PDB file of C-alpha atoms in Angstrom:
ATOM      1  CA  UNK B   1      76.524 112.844  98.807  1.00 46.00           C
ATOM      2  CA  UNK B   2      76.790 111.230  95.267  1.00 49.00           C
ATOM      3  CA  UNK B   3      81.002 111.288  96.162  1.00 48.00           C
ATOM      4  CA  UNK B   4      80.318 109.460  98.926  1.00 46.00           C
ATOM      5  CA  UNK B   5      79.097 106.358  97.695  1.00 53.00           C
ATOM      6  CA  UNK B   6      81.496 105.252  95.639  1.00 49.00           C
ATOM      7  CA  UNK B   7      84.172 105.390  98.198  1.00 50.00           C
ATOM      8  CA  UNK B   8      81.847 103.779 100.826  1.00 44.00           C
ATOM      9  CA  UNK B   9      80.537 100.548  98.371  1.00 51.00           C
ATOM     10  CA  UNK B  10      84.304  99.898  97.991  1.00 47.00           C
ATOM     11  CA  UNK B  11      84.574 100.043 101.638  1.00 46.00           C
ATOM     12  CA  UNK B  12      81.758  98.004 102.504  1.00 49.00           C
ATOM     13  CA  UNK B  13      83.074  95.616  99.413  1.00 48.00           C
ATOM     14  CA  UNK B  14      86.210  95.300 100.618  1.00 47.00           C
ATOM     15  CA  UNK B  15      85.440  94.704 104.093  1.00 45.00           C
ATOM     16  CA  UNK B  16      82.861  92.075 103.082  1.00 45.00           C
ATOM     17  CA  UNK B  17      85.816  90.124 101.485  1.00 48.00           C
ATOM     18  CA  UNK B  18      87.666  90.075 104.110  1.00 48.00           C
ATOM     19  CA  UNK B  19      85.268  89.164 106.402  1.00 47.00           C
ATOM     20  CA  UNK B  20      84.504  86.102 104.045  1.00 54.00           C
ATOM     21  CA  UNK B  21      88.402  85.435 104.664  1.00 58.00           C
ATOM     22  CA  UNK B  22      89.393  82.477 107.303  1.00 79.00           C
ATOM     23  CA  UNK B  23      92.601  83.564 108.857  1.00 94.00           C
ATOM     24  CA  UNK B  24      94.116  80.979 111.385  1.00 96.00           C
ATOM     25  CA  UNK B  25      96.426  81.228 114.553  1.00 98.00           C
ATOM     26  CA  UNK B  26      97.734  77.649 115.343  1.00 98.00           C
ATOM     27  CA  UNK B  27      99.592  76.362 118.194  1.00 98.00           C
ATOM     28  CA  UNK B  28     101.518  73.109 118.126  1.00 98.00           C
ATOM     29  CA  UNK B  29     104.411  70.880 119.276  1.00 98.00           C
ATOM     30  CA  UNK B  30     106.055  68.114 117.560  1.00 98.00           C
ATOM     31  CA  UNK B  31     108.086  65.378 118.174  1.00 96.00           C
ATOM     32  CA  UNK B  32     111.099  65.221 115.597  1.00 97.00           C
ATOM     33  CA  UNK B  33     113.812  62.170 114.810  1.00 96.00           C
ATOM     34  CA  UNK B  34     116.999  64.535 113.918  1.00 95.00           C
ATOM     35  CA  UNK B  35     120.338  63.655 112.357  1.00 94.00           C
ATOM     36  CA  UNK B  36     122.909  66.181 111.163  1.00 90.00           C
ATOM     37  CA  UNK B  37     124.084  65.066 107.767  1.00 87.00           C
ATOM     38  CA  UNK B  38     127.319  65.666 105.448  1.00 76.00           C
ATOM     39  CA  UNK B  39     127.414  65.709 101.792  1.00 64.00           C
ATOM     40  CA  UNK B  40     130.379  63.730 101.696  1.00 64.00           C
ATOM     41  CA  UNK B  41     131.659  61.281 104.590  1.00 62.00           C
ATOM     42  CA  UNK B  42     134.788  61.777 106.326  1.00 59.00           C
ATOM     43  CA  UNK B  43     136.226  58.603 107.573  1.00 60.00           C
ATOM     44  CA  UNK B  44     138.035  58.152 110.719  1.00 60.00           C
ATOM     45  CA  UNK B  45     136.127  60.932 111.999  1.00 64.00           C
ATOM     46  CA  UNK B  46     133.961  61.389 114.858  1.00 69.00           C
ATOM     47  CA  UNK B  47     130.312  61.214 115.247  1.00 76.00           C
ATOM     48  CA  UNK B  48     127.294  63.359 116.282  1.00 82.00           C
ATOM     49  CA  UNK B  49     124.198  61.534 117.277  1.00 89.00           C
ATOM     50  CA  UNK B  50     120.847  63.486 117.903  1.00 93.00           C
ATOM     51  CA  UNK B  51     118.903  62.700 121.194  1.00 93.00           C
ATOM     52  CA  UNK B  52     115.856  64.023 122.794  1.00 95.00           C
ATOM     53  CA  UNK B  53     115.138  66.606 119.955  1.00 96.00           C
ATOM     54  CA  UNK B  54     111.452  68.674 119.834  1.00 97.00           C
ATOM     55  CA  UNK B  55     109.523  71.672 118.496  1.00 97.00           C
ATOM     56  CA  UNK B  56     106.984  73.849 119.790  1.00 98.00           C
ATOM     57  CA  UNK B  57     105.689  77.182 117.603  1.00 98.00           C
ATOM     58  CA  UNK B  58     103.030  79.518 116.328  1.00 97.00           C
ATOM     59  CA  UNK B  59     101.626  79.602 112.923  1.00 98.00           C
ATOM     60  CA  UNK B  60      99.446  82.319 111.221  1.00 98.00           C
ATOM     61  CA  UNK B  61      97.707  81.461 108.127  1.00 98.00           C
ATOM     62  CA  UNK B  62      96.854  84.432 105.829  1.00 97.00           C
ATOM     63  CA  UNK B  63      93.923  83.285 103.659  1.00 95.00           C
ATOM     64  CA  UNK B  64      94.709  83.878 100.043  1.00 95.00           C
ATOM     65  CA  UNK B  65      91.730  82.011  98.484  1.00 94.00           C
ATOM     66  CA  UNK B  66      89.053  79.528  99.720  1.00 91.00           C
ATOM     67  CA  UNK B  67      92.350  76.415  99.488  1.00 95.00           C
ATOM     68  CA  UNK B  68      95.468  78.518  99.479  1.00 96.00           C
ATOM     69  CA  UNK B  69      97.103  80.806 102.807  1.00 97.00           C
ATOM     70  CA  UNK B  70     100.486  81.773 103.257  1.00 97.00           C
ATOM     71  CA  UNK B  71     101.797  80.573 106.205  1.00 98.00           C
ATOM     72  CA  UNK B  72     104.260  82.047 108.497  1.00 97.00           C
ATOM     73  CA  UNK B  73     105.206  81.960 112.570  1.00 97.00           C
ATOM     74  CA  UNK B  74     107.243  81.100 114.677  1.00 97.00           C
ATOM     75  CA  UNK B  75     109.599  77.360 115.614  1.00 97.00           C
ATOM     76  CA  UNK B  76     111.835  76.562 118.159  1.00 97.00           C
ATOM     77  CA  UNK B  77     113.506  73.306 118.247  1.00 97.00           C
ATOM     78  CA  UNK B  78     116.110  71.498 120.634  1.00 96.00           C
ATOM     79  CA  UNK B  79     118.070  68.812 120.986  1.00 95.00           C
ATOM     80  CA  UNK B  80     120.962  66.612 122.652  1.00 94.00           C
ATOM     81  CA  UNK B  81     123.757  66.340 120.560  1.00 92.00           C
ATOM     82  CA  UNK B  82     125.750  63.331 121.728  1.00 91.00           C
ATOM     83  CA  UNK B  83     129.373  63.474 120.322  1.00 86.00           C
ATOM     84  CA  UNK B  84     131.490  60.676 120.072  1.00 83.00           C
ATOM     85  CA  UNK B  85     135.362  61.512 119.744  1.00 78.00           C
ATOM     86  CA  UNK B  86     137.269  59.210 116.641  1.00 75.00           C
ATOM     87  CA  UNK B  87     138.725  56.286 118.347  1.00 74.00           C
ATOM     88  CA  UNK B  88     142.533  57.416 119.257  1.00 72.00           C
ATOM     89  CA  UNK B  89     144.038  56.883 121.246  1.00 75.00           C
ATOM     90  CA  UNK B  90     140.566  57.290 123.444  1.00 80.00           C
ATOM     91  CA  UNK B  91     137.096  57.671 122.755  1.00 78.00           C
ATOM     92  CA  UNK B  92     135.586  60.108 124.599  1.00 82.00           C
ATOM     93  CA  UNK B  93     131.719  60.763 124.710  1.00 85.00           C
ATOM     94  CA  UNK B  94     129.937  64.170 125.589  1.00 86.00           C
ATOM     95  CA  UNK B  95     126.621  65.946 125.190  1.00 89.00           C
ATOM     96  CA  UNK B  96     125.923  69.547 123.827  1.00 91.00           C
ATOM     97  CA  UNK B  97     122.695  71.150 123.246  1.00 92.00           C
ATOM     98  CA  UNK B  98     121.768  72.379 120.313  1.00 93.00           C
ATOM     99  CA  UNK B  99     118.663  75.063 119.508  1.00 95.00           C
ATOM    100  CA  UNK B 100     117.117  76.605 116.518  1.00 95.00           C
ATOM    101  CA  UNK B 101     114.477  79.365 116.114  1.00 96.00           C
ATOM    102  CA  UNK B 102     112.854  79.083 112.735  1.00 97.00           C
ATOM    103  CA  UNK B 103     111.078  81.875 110.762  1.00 97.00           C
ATOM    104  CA  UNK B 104     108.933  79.664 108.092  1.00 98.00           C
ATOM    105  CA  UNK B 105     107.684  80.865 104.693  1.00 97.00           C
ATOM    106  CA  UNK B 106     105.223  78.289 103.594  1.00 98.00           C
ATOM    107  CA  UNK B 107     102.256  77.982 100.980  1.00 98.00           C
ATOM    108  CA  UNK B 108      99.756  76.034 102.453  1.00 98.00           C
ATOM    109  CA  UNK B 109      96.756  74.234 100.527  1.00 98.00           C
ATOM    110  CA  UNK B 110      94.176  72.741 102.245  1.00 96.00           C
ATOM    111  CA  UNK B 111      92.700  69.992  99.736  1.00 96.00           C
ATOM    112  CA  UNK B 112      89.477  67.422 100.368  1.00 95.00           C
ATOM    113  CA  UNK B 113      88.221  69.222 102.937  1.00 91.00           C
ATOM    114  CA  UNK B 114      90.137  67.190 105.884  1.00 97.00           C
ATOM    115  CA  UNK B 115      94.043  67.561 104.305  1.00 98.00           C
ATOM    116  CA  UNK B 116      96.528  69.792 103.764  1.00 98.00           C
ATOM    117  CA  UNK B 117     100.516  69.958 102.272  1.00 98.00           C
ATOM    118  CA  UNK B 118     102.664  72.966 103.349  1.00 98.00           C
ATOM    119  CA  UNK B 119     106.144  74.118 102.031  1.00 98.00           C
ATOM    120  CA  UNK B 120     108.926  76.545 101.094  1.00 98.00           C
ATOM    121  CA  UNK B 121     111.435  78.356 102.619  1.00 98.00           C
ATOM    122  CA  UNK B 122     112.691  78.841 106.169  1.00 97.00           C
ATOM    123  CA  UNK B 123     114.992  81.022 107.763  1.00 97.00           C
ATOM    124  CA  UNK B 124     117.086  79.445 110.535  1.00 96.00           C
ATOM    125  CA  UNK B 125     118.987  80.947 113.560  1.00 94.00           C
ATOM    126  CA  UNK B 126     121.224  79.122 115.868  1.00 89.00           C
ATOM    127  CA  UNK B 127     119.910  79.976 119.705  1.00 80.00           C
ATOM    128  CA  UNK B 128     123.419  77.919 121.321  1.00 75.00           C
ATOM    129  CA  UNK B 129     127.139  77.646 120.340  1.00 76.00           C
ATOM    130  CA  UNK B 130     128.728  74.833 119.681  1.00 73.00           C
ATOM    131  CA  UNK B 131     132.141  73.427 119.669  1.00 72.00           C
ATOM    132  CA  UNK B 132     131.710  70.606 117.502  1.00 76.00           C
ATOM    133  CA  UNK B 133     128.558  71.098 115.426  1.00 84.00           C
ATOM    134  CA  UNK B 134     128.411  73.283 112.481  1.00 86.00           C
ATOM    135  CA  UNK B 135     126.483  76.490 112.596  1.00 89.00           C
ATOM    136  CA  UNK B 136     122.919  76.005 111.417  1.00 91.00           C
ATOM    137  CA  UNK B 137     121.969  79.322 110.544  1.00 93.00           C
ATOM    138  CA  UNK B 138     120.528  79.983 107.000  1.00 95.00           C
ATOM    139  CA  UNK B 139     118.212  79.943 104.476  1.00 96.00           C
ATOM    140  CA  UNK B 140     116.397  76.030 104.579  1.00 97.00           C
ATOM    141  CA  UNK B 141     113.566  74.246 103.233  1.00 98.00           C
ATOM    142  CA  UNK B 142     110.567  72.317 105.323  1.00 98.00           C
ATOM    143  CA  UNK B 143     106.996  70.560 103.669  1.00 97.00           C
ATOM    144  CA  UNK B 144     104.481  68.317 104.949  1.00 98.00           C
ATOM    145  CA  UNK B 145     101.213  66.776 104.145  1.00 98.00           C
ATOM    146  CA  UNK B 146      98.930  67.106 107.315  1.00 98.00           C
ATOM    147  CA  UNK B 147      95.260  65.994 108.448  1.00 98.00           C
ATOM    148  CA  UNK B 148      92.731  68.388 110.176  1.00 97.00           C
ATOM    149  CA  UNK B 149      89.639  68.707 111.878  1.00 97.00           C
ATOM    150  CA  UNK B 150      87.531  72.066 111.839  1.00 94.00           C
ATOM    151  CA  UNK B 151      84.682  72.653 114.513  1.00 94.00           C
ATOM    152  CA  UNK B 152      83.021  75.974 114.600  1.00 92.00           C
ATOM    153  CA  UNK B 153      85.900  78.291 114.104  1.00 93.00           C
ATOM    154  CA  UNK B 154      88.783  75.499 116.040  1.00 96.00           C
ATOM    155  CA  UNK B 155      90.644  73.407 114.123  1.00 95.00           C
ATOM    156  CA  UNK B 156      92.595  70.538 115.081  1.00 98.00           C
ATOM    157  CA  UNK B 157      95.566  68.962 112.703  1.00 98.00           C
ATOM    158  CA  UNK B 158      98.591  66.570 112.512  1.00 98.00           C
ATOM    159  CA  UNK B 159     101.080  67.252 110.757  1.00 98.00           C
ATOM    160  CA  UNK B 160     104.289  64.932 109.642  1.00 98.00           C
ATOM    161  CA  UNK B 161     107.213  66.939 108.025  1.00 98.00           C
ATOM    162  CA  UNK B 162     110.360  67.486 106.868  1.00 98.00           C
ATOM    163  CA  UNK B 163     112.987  70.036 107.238  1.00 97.00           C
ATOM    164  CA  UNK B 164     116.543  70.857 105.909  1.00 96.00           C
ATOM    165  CA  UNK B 165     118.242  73.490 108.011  1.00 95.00           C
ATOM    166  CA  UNK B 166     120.938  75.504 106.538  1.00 91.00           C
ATOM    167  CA  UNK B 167     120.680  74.611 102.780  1.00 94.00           C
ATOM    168  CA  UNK B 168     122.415  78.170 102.356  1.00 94.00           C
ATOM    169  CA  UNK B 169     124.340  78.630 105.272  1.00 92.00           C
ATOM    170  CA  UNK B 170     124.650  81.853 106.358  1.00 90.00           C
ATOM    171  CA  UNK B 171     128.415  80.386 107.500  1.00 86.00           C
ATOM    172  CA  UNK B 172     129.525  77.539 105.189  1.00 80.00           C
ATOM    173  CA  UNK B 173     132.515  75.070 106.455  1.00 78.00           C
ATOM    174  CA  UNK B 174     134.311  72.219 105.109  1.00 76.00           C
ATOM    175  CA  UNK B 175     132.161  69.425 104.710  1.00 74.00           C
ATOM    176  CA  UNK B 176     129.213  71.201 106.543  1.00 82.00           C
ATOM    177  CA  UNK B 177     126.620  68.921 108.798  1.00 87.00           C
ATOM    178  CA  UNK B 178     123.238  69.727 108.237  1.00 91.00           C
ATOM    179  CA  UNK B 179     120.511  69.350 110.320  1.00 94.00           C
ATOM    180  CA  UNK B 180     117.621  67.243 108.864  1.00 96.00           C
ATOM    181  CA  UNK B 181     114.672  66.203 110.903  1.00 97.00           C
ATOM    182  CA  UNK B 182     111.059  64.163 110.145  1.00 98.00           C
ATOM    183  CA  UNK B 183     108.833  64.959 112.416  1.00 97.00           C
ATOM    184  CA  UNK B 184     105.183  65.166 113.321  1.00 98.00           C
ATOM    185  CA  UNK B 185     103.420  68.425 114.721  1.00 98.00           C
ATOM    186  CA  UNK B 186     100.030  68.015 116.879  1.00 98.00           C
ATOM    187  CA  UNK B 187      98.288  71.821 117.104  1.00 98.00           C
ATOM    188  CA  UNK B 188      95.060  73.519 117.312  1.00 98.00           C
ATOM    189  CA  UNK B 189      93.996  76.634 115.559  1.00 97.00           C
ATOM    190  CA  UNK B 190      91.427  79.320 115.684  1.00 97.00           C
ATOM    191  CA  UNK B 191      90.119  80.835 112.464  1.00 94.00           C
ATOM    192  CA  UNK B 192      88.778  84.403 112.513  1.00 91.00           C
TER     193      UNK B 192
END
């Protein structure tokens, strides 16, 4: 019997801790302004203009300590991509779509009780082929700083960000457009 309760105080110890840990599901959807950007311009080129564009996800939030969870889920965004030809001898105007599914990697610290900031890395995967837009799978970056609202184990939260898709292409081109969108994500969460 003496065996026994060693093994079962770490149990109970262990289990206690985790019980005293807040995990989180969230559900959200954003509204994003989205450009696709060059390092260098290219001048008599055409242009690709970013219409329409949105997010919608699922986050889990692994407690780590009291302020600190990893974060991690799933994103999908979309958007019209409105491509304007260079103009010779014609300029011709047409619309693609263009979708990403996002596997995030974030720290996220929750700070004066009501905010939070979230970042690191994300790994982006093109869901639709394009002609004229470079690929935008790879390794990118996202943060934000975000407000919430916690009632009994809910929580509600804003959150504005920014993202950089394919900072490490998985595909690099010549003069390779990136997508880069601000947005701001409205979701509620259950802790458990």
């Amino acid at each position: 019997m003496k065996k026994l309760q060693l093994p079962l105080f770490l149990l109970f110890f262990s289990l206690s801790a985790f019980a005293q840990t807040q995990n989180e599901v969230r559900l959200y959807y954003g509204f994003t302004n989205s450009d696709l950007l060059r390092s260098e311009r290219i001048d008599g080129g055409g242009s690709a203009d970013i219409e329409n564009s949105y997010e919608f996800g699922f986050r889990y939030l692994l407690s780590v300590t009291d302020n600190l969870s990893l974060e991690t889920g799933l994103n999908y965004w979309r958007g019209d991509v409105l491509i304007t030809s260079a103009p010779m001898p014609e300029q011709t105007t047409r619309s693609e779509e263009l979708q990403t599914t996002s596997i995030p990697i974030f720290a996220n610290y929750n700070f004066l009780d009501y905010f939070f900031v979230n970042g690191g890395p994300v790994m982006d995967f093109q869901g639709s082929e394009s002609e004229s837009v470079d690929p935008q799978a790879g390794i990118g970056v996202g943060f934000g700083l975000g407000a919430q609202y916690a009632f009994n184990n809910f929580n509600i939260y804003v959150n504005p960000n920014f993202r950089r898709y394919s900072v490490i292409p998985f595909e690099e081109k010549n003069y390779h457009q990136k997508l880069t969108t601000f947005g701001v994500q409205f979701g509620v969460g259950y802790k458990f």
